[in-house]
Short mmCIF file of C-alpha atoms and ligand atoms in Angstrom, two decimals:
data_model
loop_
_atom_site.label_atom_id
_atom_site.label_comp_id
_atom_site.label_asym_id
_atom_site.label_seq_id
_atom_site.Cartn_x
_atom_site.Cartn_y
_atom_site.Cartn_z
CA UNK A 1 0.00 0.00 0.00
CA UNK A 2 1.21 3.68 -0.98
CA UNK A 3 2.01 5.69 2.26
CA UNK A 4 2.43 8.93 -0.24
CA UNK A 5 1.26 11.81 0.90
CA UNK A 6 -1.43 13.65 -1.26
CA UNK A 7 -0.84 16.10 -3.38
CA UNK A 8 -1.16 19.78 -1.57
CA UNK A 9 -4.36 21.61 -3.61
CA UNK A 10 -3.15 24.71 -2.53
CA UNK A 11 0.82 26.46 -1.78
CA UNK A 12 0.55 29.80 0.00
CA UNK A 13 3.71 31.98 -0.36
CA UNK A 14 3.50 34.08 3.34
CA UNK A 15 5.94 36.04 5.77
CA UNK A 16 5.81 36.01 9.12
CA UNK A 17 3.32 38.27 10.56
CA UNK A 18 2.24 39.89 7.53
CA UNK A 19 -0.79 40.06 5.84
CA UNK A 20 -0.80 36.56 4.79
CA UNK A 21 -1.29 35.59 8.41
CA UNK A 22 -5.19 35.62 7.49
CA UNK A 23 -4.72 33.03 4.52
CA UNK A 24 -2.59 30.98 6.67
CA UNK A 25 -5.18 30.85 9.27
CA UNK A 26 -8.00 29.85 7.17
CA UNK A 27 -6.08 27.00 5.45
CA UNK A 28 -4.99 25.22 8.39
CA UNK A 29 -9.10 25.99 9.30
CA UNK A 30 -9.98 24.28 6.13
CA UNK A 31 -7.59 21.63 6.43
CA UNK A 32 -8.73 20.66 10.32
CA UNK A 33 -12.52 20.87 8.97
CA UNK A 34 -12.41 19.67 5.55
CA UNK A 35 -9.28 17.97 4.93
CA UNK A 36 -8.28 20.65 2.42
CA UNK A 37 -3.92 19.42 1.85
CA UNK A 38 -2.00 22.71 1.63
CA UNK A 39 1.75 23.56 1.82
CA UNK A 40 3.55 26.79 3.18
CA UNK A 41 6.40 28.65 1.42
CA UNK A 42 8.42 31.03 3.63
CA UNK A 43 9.06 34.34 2.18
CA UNK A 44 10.57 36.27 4.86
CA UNK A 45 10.20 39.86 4.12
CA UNK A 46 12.54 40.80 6.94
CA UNK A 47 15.67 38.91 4.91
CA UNK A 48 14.41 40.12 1.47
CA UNK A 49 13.28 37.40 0.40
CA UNK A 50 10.03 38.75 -1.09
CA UNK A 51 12.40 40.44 -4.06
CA UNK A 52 14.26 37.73 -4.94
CA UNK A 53 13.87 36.21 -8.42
CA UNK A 54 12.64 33.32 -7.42
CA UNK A 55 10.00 35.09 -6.07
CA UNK A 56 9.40 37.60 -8.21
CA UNK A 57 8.42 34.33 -10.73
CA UNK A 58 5.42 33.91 -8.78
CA UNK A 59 4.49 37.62 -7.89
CA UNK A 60 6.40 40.27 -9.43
CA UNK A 61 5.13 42.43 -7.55
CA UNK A 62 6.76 41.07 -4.60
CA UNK A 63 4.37 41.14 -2.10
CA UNK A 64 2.34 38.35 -0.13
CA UNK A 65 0.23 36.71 -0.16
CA UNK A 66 -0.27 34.73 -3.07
CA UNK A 67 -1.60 32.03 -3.51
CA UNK A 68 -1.11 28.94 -5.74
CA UNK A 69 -3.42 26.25 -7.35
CA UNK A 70 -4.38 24.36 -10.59
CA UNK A 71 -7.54 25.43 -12.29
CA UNK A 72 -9.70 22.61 -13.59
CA UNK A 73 -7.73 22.53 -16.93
CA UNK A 74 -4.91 21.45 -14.50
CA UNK A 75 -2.71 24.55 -14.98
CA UNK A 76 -1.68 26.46 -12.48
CA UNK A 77 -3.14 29.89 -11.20
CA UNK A 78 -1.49 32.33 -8.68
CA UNK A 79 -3.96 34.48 -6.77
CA UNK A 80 -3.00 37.45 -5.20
CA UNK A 81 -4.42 39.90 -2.95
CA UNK A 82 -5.77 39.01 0.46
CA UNK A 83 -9.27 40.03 0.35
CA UNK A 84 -9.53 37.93 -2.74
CA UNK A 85 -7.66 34.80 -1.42
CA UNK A 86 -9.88 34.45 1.54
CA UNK A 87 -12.97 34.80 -0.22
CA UNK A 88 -11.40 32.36 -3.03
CA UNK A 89 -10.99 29.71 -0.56
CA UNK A 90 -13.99 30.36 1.67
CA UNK A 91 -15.98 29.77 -1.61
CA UNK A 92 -14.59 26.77 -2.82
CA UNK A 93 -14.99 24.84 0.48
CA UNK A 94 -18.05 25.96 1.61
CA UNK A 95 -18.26 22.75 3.85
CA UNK A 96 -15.75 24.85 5.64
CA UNK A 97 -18.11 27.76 6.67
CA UNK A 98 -15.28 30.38 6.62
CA UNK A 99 -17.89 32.96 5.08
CA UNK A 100 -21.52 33.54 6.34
CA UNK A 101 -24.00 31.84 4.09
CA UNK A 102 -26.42 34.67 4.36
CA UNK A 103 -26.14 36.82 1.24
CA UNK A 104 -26.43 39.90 3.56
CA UNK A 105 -24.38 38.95 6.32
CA UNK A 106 -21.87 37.41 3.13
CA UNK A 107 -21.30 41.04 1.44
CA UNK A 108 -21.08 42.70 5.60
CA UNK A 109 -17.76 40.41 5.67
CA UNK A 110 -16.73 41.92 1.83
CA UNK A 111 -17.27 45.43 2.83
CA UNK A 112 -15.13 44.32 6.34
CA UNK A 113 -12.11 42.97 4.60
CA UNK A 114 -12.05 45.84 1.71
CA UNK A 115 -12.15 48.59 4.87
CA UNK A 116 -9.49 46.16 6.35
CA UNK A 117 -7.23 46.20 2.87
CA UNK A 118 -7.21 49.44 1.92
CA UNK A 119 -8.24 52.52 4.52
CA UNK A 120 -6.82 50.51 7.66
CA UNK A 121 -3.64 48.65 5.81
CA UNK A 122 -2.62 50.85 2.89
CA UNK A 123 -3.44 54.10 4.30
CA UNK A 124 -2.87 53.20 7.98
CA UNK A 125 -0.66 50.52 8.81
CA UNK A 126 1.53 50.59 6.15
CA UNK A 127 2.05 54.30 6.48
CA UNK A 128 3.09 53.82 10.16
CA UNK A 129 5.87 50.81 8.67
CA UNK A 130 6.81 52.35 5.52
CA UNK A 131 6.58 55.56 5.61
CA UNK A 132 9.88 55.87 3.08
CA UNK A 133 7.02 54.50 0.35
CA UNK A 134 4.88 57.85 1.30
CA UNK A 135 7.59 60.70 -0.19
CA UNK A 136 10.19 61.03 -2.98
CA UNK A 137 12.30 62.80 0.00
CA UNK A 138 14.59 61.03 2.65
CA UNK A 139 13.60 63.76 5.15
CA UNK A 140 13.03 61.91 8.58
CA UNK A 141 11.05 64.16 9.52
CA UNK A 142 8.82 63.74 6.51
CA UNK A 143 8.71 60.30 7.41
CA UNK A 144 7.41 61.20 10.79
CA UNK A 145 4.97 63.23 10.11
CA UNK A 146 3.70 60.53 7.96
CA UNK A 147 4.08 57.58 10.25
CA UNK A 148 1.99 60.20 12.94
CA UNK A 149 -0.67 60.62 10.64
CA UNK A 150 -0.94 56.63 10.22
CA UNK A 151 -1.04 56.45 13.65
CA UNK A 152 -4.41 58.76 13.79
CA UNK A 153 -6.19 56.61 10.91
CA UNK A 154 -5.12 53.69 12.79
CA UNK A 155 -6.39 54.59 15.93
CA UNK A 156 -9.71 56.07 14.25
CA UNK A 157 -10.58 53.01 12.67
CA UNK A 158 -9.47 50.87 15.71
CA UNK A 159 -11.83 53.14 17.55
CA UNK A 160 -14.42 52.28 16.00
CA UNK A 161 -13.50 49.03 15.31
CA UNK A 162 -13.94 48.71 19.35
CA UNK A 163 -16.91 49.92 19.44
CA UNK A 164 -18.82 47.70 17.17
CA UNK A 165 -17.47 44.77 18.66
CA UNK A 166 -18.69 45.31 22.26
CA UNK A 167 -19.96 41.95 23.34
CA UNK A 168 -19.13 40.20 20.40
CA UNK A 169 -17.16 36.92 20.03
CA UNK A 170 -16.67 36.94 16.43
CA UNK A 171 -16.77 39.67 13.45
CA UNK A 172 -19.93 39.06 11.30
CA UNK A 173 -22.81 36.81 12.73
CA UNK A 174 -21.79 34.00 15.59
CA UNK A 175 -19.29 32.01 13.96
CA UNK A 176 -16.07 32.66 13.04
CA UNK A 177 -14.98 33.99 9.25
CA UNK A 178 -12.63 35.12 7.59
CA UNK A 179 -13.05 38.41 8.60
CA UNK A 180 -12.09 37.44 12.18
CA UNK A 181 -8.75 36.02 10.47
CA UNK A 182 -7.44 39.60 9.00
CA UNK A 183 -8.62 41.02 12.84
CA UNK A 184 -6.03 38.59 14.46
CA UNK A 185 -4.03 40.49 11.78
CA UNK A 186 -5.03 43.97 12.60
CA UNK A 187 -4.58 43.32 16.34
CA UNK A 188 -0.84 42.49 16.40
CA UNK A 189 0.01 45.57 13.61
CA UNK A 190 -1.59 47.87 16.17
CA UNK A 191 0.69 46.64 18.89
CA UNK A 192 3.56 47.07 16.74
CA UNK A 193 2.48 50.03 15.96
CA UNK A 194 3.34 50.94 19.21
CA UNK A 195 -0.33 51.47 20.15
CA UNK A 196 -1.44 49.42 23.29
CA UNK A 197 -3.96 47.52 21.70
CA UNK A 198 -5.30 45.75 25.32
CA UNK A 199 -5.43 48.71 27.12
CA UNK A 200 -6.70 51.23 24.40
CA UNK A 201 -9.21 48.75 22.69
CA UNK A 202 -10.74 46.13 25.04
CA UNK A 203 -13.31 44.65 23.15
CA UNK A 204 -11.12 44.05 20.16
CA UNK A 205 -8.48 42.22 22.73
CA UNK A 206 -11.56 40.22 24.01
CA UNK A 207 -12.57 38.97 20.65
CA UNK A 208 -8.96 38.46 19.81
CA UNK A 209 -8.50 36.51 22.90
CA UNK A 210 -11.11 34.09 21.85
CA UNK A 211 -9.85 33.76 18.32
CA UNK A 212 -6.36 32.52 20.15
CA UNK A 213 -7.87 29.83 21.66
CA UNK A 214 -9.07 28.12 18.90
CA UNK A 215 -6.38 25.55 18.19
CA UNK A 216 -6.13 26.32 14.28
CA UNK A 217 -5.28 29.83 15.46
CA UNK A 218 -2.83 28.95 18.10
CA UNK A 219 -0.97 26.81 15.32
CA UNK A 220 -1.22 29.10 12.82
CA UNK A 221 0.62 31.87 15.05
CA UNK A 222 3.04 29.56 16.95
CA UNK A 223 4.38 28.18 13.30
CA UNK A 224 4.76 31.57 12.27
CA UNK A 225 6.25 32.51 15.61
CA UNK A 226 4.91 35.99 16.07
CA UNK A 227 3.94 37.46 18.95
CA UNK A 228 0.16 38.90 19.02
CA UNK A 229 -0.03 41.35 22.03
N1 GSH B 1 -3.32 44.55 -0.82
C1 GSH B 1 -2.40 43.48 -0.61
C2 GSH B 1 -1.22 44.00 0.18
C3 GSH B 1 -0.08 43.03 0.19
C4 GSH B 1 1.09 43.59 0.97
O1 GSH B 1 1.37 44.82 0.95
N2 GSH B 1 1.80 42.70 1.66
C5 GSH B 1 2.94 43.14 2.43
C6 GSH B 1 3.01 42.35 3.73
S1 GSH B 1 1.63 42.69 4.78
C7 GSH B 1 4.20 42.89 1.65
O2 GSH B 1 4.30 41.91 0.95
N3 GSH B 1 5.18 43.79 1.80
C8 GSH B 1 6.44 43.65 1.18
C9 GSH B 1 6.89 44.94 0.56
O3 GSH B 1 6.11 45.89 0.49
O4 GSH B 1 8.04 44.99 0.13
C10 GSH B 1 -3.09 42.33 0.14
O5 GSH B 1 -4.00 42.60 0.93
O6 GSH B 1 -2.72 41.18 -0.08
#
């Protein structure tokens, strides 16, 4: 009898802590629930690694995640994007229940990861991080005043982030989704951010506190070997 391992459906390229935390999470979500095989590929943006040839091949525009599968005509695809990878493989494994099935509560979780993606990442977050990207000058002071002004989006949305999530265990609905994958996200850039996340945002540390405790979760960030708080 063949002992080989199957096949993995699905290789997601991913960097410690980064974006591609969410993917990572609802892979190893899949895989517990519905036996969906996957691999991991390391591409540790700290070391560069992210504009190295090799994997510039898969995404030239060096940046994770991506993702990588075969389409039913067996070749193969690389998704990028976030947003669009989750709701990729929520989709196709809907045994998984990674997105809410209600069409309402379905396009709440949309509208959640976009905000997430662009007004919270692009124009906060990654403002705070790379501020260098912001200006054609090498003024550090210019690069303050831009990382400061991250800060106060950040905050803002965190805010109100907080706010809607009094009492709530999960993002959209009662179950976890997706959604709740990009907020384990969210919650460690804020702390690195230098913004005390616990203190400053307690229902967001509540719900992320319950998100850790799942075990998929607690794998996901031990094998990436981040810290959350
Ligand atoms: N909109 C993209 C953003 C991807 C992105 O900026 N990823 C970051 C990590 S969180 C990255 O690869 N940074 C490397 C770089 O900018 O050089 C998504 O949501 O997937």
């Amino acid at each position: 009898m063949s002992t080989a391992a199957a096949a993995p459906t699905y290789r997601l390229f991913h960097s410690p802590g980064a974006c591609s935390l969410a993917p990572h999470i609802a892979l190893e979500m899949l895989a517990e629930r519905c036996g969906v095989v996957w691999e991991g590929v390391r591409v540790v943006i700290a070391d560069g690694a992210n504009r190295k040839p090799e994997y510039l091949a898969v995404n030239p525009r060096g940046r994770v995640p991506a993702l990588s599968f075969r389409d039913a005509g067996g070749a193969e695809q690389i998704l990028t994007e976030s947003t669009a990878i989750l709701q990729f493989l929520a989709s196709r494994h809907p045994e998984g229940g990674l997105m809410p099935s209600d069409p309402i509560a379905a396009i709440r979780a949309v509208e959640f990861l976009c905000w997430l993606a662009t007004t919270m990442h692009q124009t906060g977050v990654r403002t705070v991080f790379r501020p260098e990207r912001f200006t054609t000058g090498t003024d550090p002071a210019a690069h303050a005043g831009i990382a400061e002004q991250g800060r106060i989006t950040v905050r803002a949305g965190y805010a109100e982030l907080d706010a809607s999530l009094a009492g709530r265990r999960y993002a959209i609905g009662d179950r976890f989704s997706v959604v709740d994958a990009m907020l384990v996200v969210h919650y460690r850039w804020g702390n690195r951010c230098a913004i005390d996340m616990r203190r400053d945002y307690p229902n967001f540390a509540v719900l992320v506190d319950g998100l850790r405790a799942i075990p998929a979760v607690a794998r996901v960030i031990a094998r990436e070997g981040v810290q959350v708080d």
